Amino acid sequence: MAEPGEWTGTIGRVVLGATKGEGGTRSVQYCIGGSRDLPFLPDEAPCGRRPLIALEICDDPALWPAVVKEYIGALADDPAAWAREAERTFGADLVRLHLTSTHRRQAPDLDTVGKTVEAVLAATTLPLIIEGSGDPALDSEVFRRCGEAGAGERLLLGTAEADRYRSIAAAALAYGHAVIAQSPIDINLAKQMNILLREIGVPADRIVIDPYTGALGYGFEYSYSVMERIRYAALMGDTDLAMPVLSAAPDSLTVKEVRDAPPAERQERALSWEFHAAFPAAVAGADIVCVRHPLSVKRLRDACAALTPGGKGTPVQGGG
Amino acid sequence: MALKALDIYKLLPKKNCKECGFPTCLTFAMKLASGKADPDTCPYLDEATKHLLKGATRPPIRRVKIGVGERSFAIGEEIVLFRHDKSFVHPPGILFQVPDLQTAEEIRRVASRVKDEVFPRVGELLRVNGIAIRNDSGSPETFGKAVRVVEETAEFPEVLIAGSPASMEAALAECGNYRPLIHAATAENHGAMCALAKRSGAPLVVKARGIDALQELAATCEAAGVQDLVLDPAPETTCEFLQTATMIRRMALARTAPELGYPVYLDATVPGREEATLSLGILKYASVIVTTPREPASLLPALTLRQNIYTDPQKPIQMTPGIYRVNNPAPGDPLLLTVNFSLTYFTLLGYLESSRIPCFLLLVDTEGFSVLTAVASGKLNENLIRDSLQRFGVEAETGHRILVLPGYAAPLSGRVEEATGWKVLVGPRDAAEVPEFLEQSWKKAAPGGSPGPAPGP
Ligand code: B12
Ligand code: SF4
């Protein structure tokens, strides 16, 4: 067990979002990573560190959690307005747009997808994460359109997996974006995924690891431990794992315990279920934590503030 | 520092006389090294060597038991910093705090919740462990009364929180034999608190802010003869707790500071931050956590987190493979195949039970992997299914040869039909849709079977 000061590795940095100065239109730029110790220990980062909180939204809410739709009402059908509220009302650091319209059986209208990305970019000044189709057959076209629509904005594109990563990597390289590299809860697969991306030219400072997060009670313990292992390996000097980590447990709001909760308790149960995976993910070292319920954003932000006292730890802004 | 078996062996008399109960001095040394023997059992050791061996061979974090009887719980004995290194051992006790200024009725209400509220989850019962009574009144009499109210409700572990030895004495008079946790010995009162702890045989929390002060006070209480200690680093912020608790765990495991080799206490009742502090305490090394009485909506997720973090990473919670009968099935009723991962079984069972449809469940041995994980890894395959059908004599029970596979196992269906000769029906992916599927599809597929809800109980 290495002691503080004995680690040989440092987590690499990734820059997200581009302000006017950097050729984009975002109001803020984040630089994530840079940690030199276990999360929230005194030597961790030169300027403290608070994980970024991303609010997830989508362009087709058919399969989106009922508790969220109940809470946001009409916003669910207007991704641009939803994104605007994410910034102004809900207090998110990032917006993560899932292009769920591409999951439908009939071929999606790709022009609309490109327009949605543009509308969301116009509606919020926050840096964006954009999730593609999840379907290799559509991915290349979808990523080309989002990549193009967000050219110069330093988006974070998701999600590269072992059997589909070429088109996302191509879009990232062509338009200057970063990518999410996902693997199913396994440190070796995470490493392999990063190596694959590097081999086709994606530099380490454009990769964010998503080790896959199971919902609380549904595999979360494995995800928690794999995040700890990744951080540990990186600090011990494994550069193939020394990237910032993103955690999202998208099933949190649809688990049985939430679906079957008494109606009067359901919203609080949902929020608490989401919290008890999101906050532990931050404790395990996630640099970006994604949530779906708007009220989770502030709750998580306050909790993370409790770990970074003294006002330190706001993300580095304005340049890498 | 910890000693290796060979280092210990060098210190032993090497008589191989077996009086310690082990065949040779070397065996004894090996047992000592793994904490499974006591230096006292060798009659030929001098005091100095014994003392040295005791320091080096006791478990790095002492086991402490809180409460008596069925609801009592043990803490300590942790051996790793990260659960993936082996496993965390004793889940932290979570206790609801009540101020002694509350009315007897209010205290009784919280006590009843602690007594009765359980959340069954994947075959385990999740619950709060006990009550912490806090001497806000400063009065020994009020404190004693509050403790009596709790005592009258039920027998479960208690923490007695008072700075004044007089108050503590009054409370111990009510429950002293039940091993309540005494909170706390401080720089000011440790003499009296140690005396009370020794007299009642109850474990004692040592409270001091910062590692050095804590270490010193723990040493003082040890020297006063109290063995069962718990450490309260009295953090001012959640962050300070994380940092101090990590340091204590590290130093205890490295045995660089034997006075820190005790479980850690966390008061999570920080206004506005309780949820975060509770969550953090579960993850990072708290063994006793005191919170305000949280509502079930946010308590269940916290208890689930504790269950998750304290399961053995190498061994998912599993069921014994075999045939399980749901809602009293008879031959002809549907047969569903699933895996022996507890979470999968209990999720499915919940929906089947509430549907009242009688059926058989065949749990095959995927070593505790879920359906999707078992399919992805190849553990769930046609051979396993064929062997399980034979091994558990399934046909004799069901009287038919039709098997419902989980939706996620659909890719296997052809191969399963081939390997087993059984007819395969592919069910839905989501367990919530299984009852509806049985009502509709089984009827069509089964020869004479007509499942439907059984007549009410
Ligand atoms: C936790 C987890 C793990 C844990 C294991 C946990 C366990 N005990 O199984 C670990 C980390 C070990 C793991 C390992 C792997 N995993 Co994994 N894992 C998960 C995760 C996050 C949750 C699994 C879970 O607990 N589900 C909950 C249970 C209750 O679900 P279930 O058993 O399927 O039951 C449901 C239904 O099937 C249905 N049902 C059950 N029985 C029946 C019966 C009938 C008749 C019917 C009709 C329905 C039905 O009801 C249940 C509730 O709806 C999933 C993602 C996910 N969200 O599912 C990935 C996931 C299953 N894993 C995946 C993979 C690839 C793997 C690995 C192969 C990767 C690797 N590391 O090598 C390994 C395989 C194991 C090995 N190494 O041998 C992939 C599978 C991809 C695919 N679609 O094939 C997933 C989907 C993640 C992903 N998106 O990439 N995993
Ligand atoms: S009693 Fe002492 S001397 Fe005898 S075998 Fe045991 S360790 Fe050796």
PDB file of N, CA, C and O in Angstrom, chain B residues 130-174:
ATOM      1  N   GLY B 130     -30.031  -0.152  16.124  1.00  0.00           N
ATOM      2  CA  GLY B 130     -30.334   0.192  17.503  1.00  0.00           C
ATOM      3  C   GLY B 130     -30.585   1.675  17.668  1.00  0.00           C
ATOM      4  O   GLY B 130     -30.853   2.387  16.703  1.00  0.00           O
ATOM      5  N   ILE B 131     -30.483   2.121  18.915  1.00  0.00           N
ATOM      6  CA  ILE B 131     -30.802   3.507  19.244  1.00  0.00           C
ATOM      7  C   ILE B 131     -29.661   4.144  20.011  1.00  0.00           C
ATOM      8  O   ILE B 131     -29.021   3.502  20.845  1.00  0.00           O
ATOM      9  N   ALA B 132     -29.424   5.415  19.692  1.00  0.00           N
ATOM     10  CA  ALA B 132     -28.449   6.191  20.455  1.00  0.00           C
ATOM     11  C   ALA B 132     -29.223   7.246  21.234  1.00  0.00           C
ATOM     12  O   ALA B 132     -29.964   8.021  20.640  1.00  0.00           O
ATOM     13  N   ILE B 133     -29.067   7.236  22.554  1.00  0.00           N
ATOM     14  CA  ILE B 133     -29.803   8.203  23.374  1.00  0.00           C
ATOM     15  C   ILE B 133     -28.822   9.278  23.806  1.00  0.00           C
ATOM     16  O   ILE B 133     -27.742   8.969  24.330  1.00  0.00           O
ATOM     17  N   ARG B 134     -29.200  10.533  23.542  1.00  0.00           N
ATOM     18  CA  ARG B 134     -28.261  11.623  23.804  1.00  0.00           C
ATOM     19  C   ARG B 134     -28.726  12.471  24.975  1.00  0.00           C
ATOM     20  O   ARG B 134     -29.866  12.912  25.026  1.00  0.00           O
ATOM     21  N   ASN B 135     -27.820  12.720  25.876  1.00  0.00           N
ATOM     22  CA  ASN B 135     -28.127  13.418  27.126  1.00  0.00           C
ATOM     23  C   ASN B 135     -28.172  14.938  26.937  1.00  0.00           C
ATOM     24  O   ASN B 135     -27.415  15.679  27.545  1.00  0.00           O
ATOM     25  N   ASP B 136     -29.101  15.417  26.092  1.00  0.00           N
ATOM     26  CA  ASP B 136     -29.188  16.859  25.863  1.00  0.00           C
ATOM     27  C   ASP B 136     -29.586  17.622  27.114  1.00  0.00           C
ATOM     28  O   ASP B 136     -29.230  18.774  27.287  1.00  0.00           O
ATOM     29  N   SER B 137     -30.354  16.979  27.962  1.00  0.00           N
ATOM     30  CA  SER B 137     -30.854  17.665  29.155  1.00  0.00           C
ATOM     31  C   SER B 137     -29.733  17.959  30.141  1.00  0.00           C
ATOM     32  O   SER B 137     -29.831  18.869  30.948  1.00  0.00           O
ATOM     33  N   GLY B 138     -28.694  17.163  30.068  1.00  0.00           N
ATOM     34  CA  GLY B 138     -27.625  17.290  31.062  1.00  0.00           C
ATOM     35  C   GLY B 138     -28.004  16.655  32.387  1.00  0.00           C
ATOM     36  O   GLY B 138     -27.165  16.503  33.279  1.00  0.00           O
ATOM     37  N   SER B 139     -29.239  16.244  32.521  1.00  0.00           N
ATOM     38  CA  SER B 139     -29.694  15.699  33.807  1.00  0.00           C
ATOM     39  C   SER B 139     -29.601  14.176  33.825  1.00  0.00           C
ATOM     40  O   SER B 139     -30.108  13.509  32.930  1.00  0.00           O
ATOM     41  N   PRO B 140     -28.951  13.642  34.847  1.00  0.00           N
ATOM     42  CA  PRO B 140     -28.859  12.180  34.955  1.00  0.00           C
ATOM     43  C   PRO B 140     -30.232  11.529  35.035  1.00  0.00           C
ATOM     44  O   PRO B 140     -30.470  10.472  34.435  1.00  0.00           O
ATOM     45  N   GLU B 141     -31.139  12.185  35.706  1.00  0.00           N
ATOM     46  CA  GLU B 141     -32.448  11.590  35.915  1.00  0.00           C
ATOM     47  C   GLU B 141     -33.218  11.472  34.594  1.00  0.00           C
ATOM     48  O   GLU B 141     -33.760  10.419  34.251  1.00  0.00           O
ATOM     49  N   THR B 142     -33.236  12.586  33.840  1.00  0.00           N
ATOM     50  CA  THR B 142     -33.923  12.575  32.548  1.00  0.00           C
ATOM     51  C   THR B 142     -33.291  11.542  31.611  1.00  0.00           C
ATOM     52  O   THR B 142     -33.983  10.818  30.888  1.00  0.00           O
ATOM     53  N   PHE B 143     -31.980  11.486  31.639  1.00  0.00           N
ATOM     54  CA  PHE B 143     -31.264  10.548  30.767  1.00  0.00           C
ATOM     55  C   PHE B 143     -31.642   9.109  31.123  1.00  0.00           C
ATOM     56  O   PHE B 143     -31.985   8.300  30.261  1.00  0.00           O
ATOM     57  N   GLY B 144     -31.615   8.836  32.428  1.00  0.00           N
ATOM     58  CA  GLY B 144     -31.971   7.492  32.884  1.00  0.00           C
ATOM     59  C   GLY B 144     -33.387   7.116  32.456  1.00  0.00           C
ATOM     60  O   GLY B 144     -33.639   6.008  31.980  1.00  0.00           O
ATOM     61  N   LYS B 145     -34.287   8.082  32.566  1.00  0.00           N
ATOM     62  CA  LYS B 145     -35.688   7.814  32.193  1.00  0.00           C
ATOM     63  C   LYS B 145     -35.812   7.482  30.709  1.00  0.00           C
ATOM     64  O   LYS B 145     -36.520   6.563  30.313  1.00  0.00           O
ATOM     65  N   ALA B 146     -35.123   8.284  29.917  1.00  0.00           N
ATOM     66  CA  ALA B 146     -35.191   8.057  28.463  1.00  0.00           C
ATOM     67  C   ALA B 146     -34.670   6.662  28.125  1.00  0.00           C
ATOM     68  O   ALA B 146     -35.239   5.959  27.289  1.00  0.00           O
ATOM     69  N   VAL B 147     -33.583   6.275  28.774  1.00  0.00           N
ATOM     70  CA  VAL B 147     -33.033   4.946  28.511  1.00  0.00           C
ATOM     71  C   VAL B 147     -34.032   3.872  28.941  1.00  0.00           C
ATOM     72  O   VAL B 147     -34.218   2.858  28.265  1.00  0.00           O
ATOM     73  N   ARG B 148     -34.732   4.129  30.038  1.00  0.00           N
ATOM     74  CA  ARG B 148     -35.708   3.141  30.495  1.00  0.00           C
ATOM     75  C   ARG B 148     -36.829   2.958  29.469  1.00  0.00           C
ATOM     76  O   ARG B 148     -37.263   1.844  29.199  1.00  0.00           O
ATOM     77  N   VAL B 149     -37.266   4.068  28.884  1.00  0.00           N
ATOM     78  CA  VAL B 149     -38.319   3.972  27.864  1.00  0.00           C
ATOM     79  C   VAL B 149     -37.861   3.060  26.716  1.00  0.00           C
ATOM     80  O   VAL B 149     -38.603   2.202  26.252  1.00  0.00           O
ATOM     81  N   VAL B 150     -36.630   3.256  26.293  1.00  0.00           N
ATOM     82  CA  VAL B 150     -36.100   2.411  25.210  1.00  0.00           C
ATOM     83  C   VAL B 150     -36.043   0.958  25.674  1.00  0.00           C
ATOM     84  O   VAL B 150     -36.453   0.043  24.954  1.00  0.00           O
ATOM     85  N   GLU B 151     -35.548   0.762  26.862  1.00  0.00           N
ATOM     86  CA  GLU B 151     -35.426  -0.595  27.405  1.00  0.00           C
ATOM     87  C   GLU B 151     -36.773  -1.308  27.449  1.00  0.00           C
ATOM     88  O   GLU B 151     -36.872  -2.506  27.235  1.00  0.00           O
ATOM     89  N   GLU B 152     -37.823  -0.543  27.776  1.00  0.00           N
ATOM     90  CA  GLU B 152     -39.154  -1.155  27.874  1.00  0.00           C
ATOM     91  C   GLU B 152     -39.669  -1.601  26.518  1.00  0.00           C
ATOM     92  O   GLU B 152     -40.478  -2.514  26.423  1.00  0.00           O
ATOM     93  N   THR B 153     -39.210  -0.930  25.458  1.00  0.00           N
ATOM     94  CA  THR B 153     -39.745  -1.249  24.133  1.00  0.00           C
ATOM     95  C   THR B 153     -39.191  -2.554  23.596  1.00  0.00           C
ATOM     96  O   THR B 153     -39.929  -3.372  23.070  1.00  0.00           O
ATOM     97  N   ALA B 154     -37.902  -2.720  23.693  1.00  0.00           N
ATOM     98  CA  ALA B 154     -37.324  -3.944  23.134  1.00  0.00           C
ATOM     99  C   ALA B 154     -35.863  -4.038  23.498  1.00  0.00           C
ATOM    100  O   ALA B 154     -35.267  -3.103  24.025  1.00  0.00           O
ATOM    101  N   GLU B 155     -35.304  -5.185  23.139  1.00  0.00           N
ATOM    102  CA  GLU B 155     -33.896  -5.410  23.397  1.00  0.00           C
ATOM    103  C   GLU B 155     -33.124  -5.223  22.111  1.00  0.00           C
ATOM    104  O   GLU B 155     -33.224  -6.050  21.211  1.00  0.00           O
ATOM    105  N   PHE B 156     -32.446  -4.110  21.987  1.00  0.00           N
ATOM    106  CA  PHE B 156     -31.529  -3.955  20.865  1.00  0.00           C
ATOM    107  C   PHE B 156     -30.369  -3.079  21.323  1.00  0.00           C
ATOM    108  O   PHE B 156     -30.456  -2.413  22.352  1.00  0.00           O
ATOM    109  N   PRO B 157     -29.290  -3.071  20.571  1.00  0.00           N
ATOM    110  CA  PRO B 157     -28.112  -2.334  21.003  1.00  0.00           C
ATOM    111  C   PRO B 157     -28.367  -0.840  21.177  1.00  0.00           C
ATOM    112  O   PRO B 157     -29.183  -0.249  20.462  1.00  0.00           O
ATOM    113  N   GLU B 158     -27.672  -0.270  22.144  1.00  0.00           N
ATOM    114  CA  GLU B 158     -27.823   1.154  22.415  1.00  0.00           C
ATOM    115  C   GLU B 158     -26.462   1.836  22.460  1.00  0.00           C
ATOM    116  O   GLU B 158     -25.468   1.218  22.823  1.00  0.00           O
ATOM    117  N   VAL B 159     -26.472   3.122  22.111  1.00  0.00           N
ATOM    118  CA  VAL B 159     -25.315   3.967  22.395  1.00  0.00           C
ATOM    119  C   VAL B 159     -25.796   4.984  23.413  1.00  0.00           C
ATOM    120  O   VAL B 159     -26.867   5.578  23.238  1.00  0.00           O
ATOM    121  N   LEU B 160     -25.035   5.164  24.472  1.00  0.00           N
ATOM    122  CA  LEU B 160     -25.384   6.170  25.475  1.00  0.00           C
ATOM    123  C   LEU B 160     -24.442   7.347  25.282  1.00  0.00           C
ATOM    124  O   LEU B 160     -23.229   7.213  25.425  1.00  0.00           O
ATOM    125  N   ILE B 161     -25.028   8.499  24.922  1.00  0.00           N
ATOM    126  CA  ILE B 161     -24.179   9.647  24.612  1.00  0.00           C
ATOM    127  C   ILE B 161     -24.299  10.693  25.716  1.00  0.00           C
ATOM    128  O   ILE B 161     -25.345  11.332  25.869  1.00  0.00           O
ATOM    129  N   ALA B 162     -23.260  10.837  26.508  1.00  0.00           N
ATOM    130  CA  ALA B 162     -23.273  11.829  27.580  1.00  0.00           C
ATOM    131  C   ALA B 162     -21.837  12.184  27.927  1.00  0.00           C
ATOM    132  O   ALA B 162     -20.964  11.323  27.944  1.00  0.00           O
ATOM    133  N   GLY B 163     -21.621  13.453  28.228  1.00  0.00           N
ATOM    134  CA  GLY B 163     -20.279  13.869  28.615  1.00  0.00           C
ATOM    135  C   GLY B 163     -20.069  13.713  30.112  1.00  0.00           C
ATOM    136  O   GLY B 163     -18.947  13.606  30.590  1.00  0.00           O
ATOM    137  N   SER B 164     -21.147  13.684  30.856  1.00  0.00           N
ATOM    138  CA  SER B 164     -21.000  13.673  32.304  1.00  0.00           C
ATOM    139  C   SER B 164     -21.073  12.251  32.857  1.00  0.00           C
ATOM    140  O   SER B 164     -22.017  11.506  32.592  1.00  0.00           O
ATOM    141  N   PRO B 165     -20.063  11.883  33.621  1.00  0.00           N
ATOM    142  CA  PRO B 165     -20.047  10.540  34.208  1.00  0.00           C
ATOM    143  C   PRO B 165     -21.285  10.271  35.073  1.00  0.00           C
ATOM    144  O   PRO B 165     -21.777   9.145  35.098  1.00  0.00           O
ATOM    145  N   ALA B 166     -21.819  11.301  35.726  1.00  0.00           N
ATOM    146  CA  ALA B 166     -23.006  11.088  36.566  1.00  0.00           C
ATOM    147  C   ALA B 166     -24.182  10.646  35.698  1.00  0.00           C
ATOM    148  O   ALA B 166     -24.921   9.717  36.041  1.00  0.00           O
ATOM    149  N   SER B 167     -24.359  11.308  34.564  1.00  0.00           N
ATOM    150  CA  SER B 167     -25.437  10.919  33.647  1.00  0.00           C
ATOM    151  C   SER B 167     -25.209   9.500  33.153  1.00  0.00           C
ATOM    152  O   SER B 167     -26.128   8.685  33.072  1.00  0.00           O
ATOM    153  N   MET B 168     -23.962   9.218  32.785  1.00  0.00           N
ATOM    154  CA  MET B 168     -23.653   7.896  32.247  1.00  0.00           C
ATOM    155  C   MET B 168     -23.961   6.822  33.280  1.00  0.00           C
ATOM    156  O   MET B 168     -24.520   5.771  32.958  1.00  0.00           O
ATOM    157  N   GLU B 169     -23.648   7.121  34.504  1.00  0.00           N
ATOM    158  CA  GLU B 169     -23.894   6.148  35.561  1.00  0.00           C
ATOM    159  C   GLU B 169     -25.394   5.872  35.700  1.00  0.00           C
ATOM    160  O   GLU B 169     -25.824   4.722  35.819  1.00  0.00           O
ATOM    161  N   ALA B 170     -26.183   6.944  35.626  1.00  0.00           N
ATOM    162  CA  ALA B 170     -27.636   6.779  35.739  1.00  0.00           C
ATOM    163  C   ALA B 170     -28.177   5.923  34.592  1.00  0.00           C
ATOM    164  O   ALA B 170     -29.058   5.071  34.780  1.00  0.00           O
ATOM    165  N   ALA B 171     -27.642   6.157  33.395  1.00  0.00           N
ATOM    166  CA  ALA B 171     -28.117   5.399  32.240  1.00  0.00           C
ATOM    167  C   ALA B 171     -27.677   3.937  32.346  1.00  0.00           C
ATOM    168  O   ALA B 171     -28.446   3.017  32.048  1.00  0.00           O
ATOM    169  N   LEU B 172     -26.447   3.740  32.766  1.00  0.00           N
ATOM    170  CA  LEU B 172     -25.935   2.366  32.883  1.00  0.00           C
ATOM    171  C   LEU B 172     -26.720   1.573  33.927  1.00  0.00           C
ATOM    172  O   LEU B 172     -26.855   0.357  33.831  1.00  0.00           O
ATOM    173  N   ALA B 173     -27.267   2.292  34.897  1.00  0.00           N
ATOM    174  CA  ALA B 173     -28.069   1.602  35.902  1.00  0.00           C
ATOM    175  C   ALA B 173     -29.283   0.950  35.257  1.00  0.00           C
ATOM    176  O   ALA B 173     -29.816  -0.046  35.721  1.00  0.00           O
ATOM    177  N   GLU B 174     -29.727   1.513  34.118  1.00  0.00           N
ATOM    178  CA  GLU B 174     -30.901   0.973  33.426  1.00  0.00           C
ATOM    179  C   GLU B 174     -30.551  -0.175  32.488  1.00  0.00           C
ATOM    180  O   GLU B 174     -31.375  -1.037  32.220  1.00  0.00           O
TER     181      GLU B 174
END
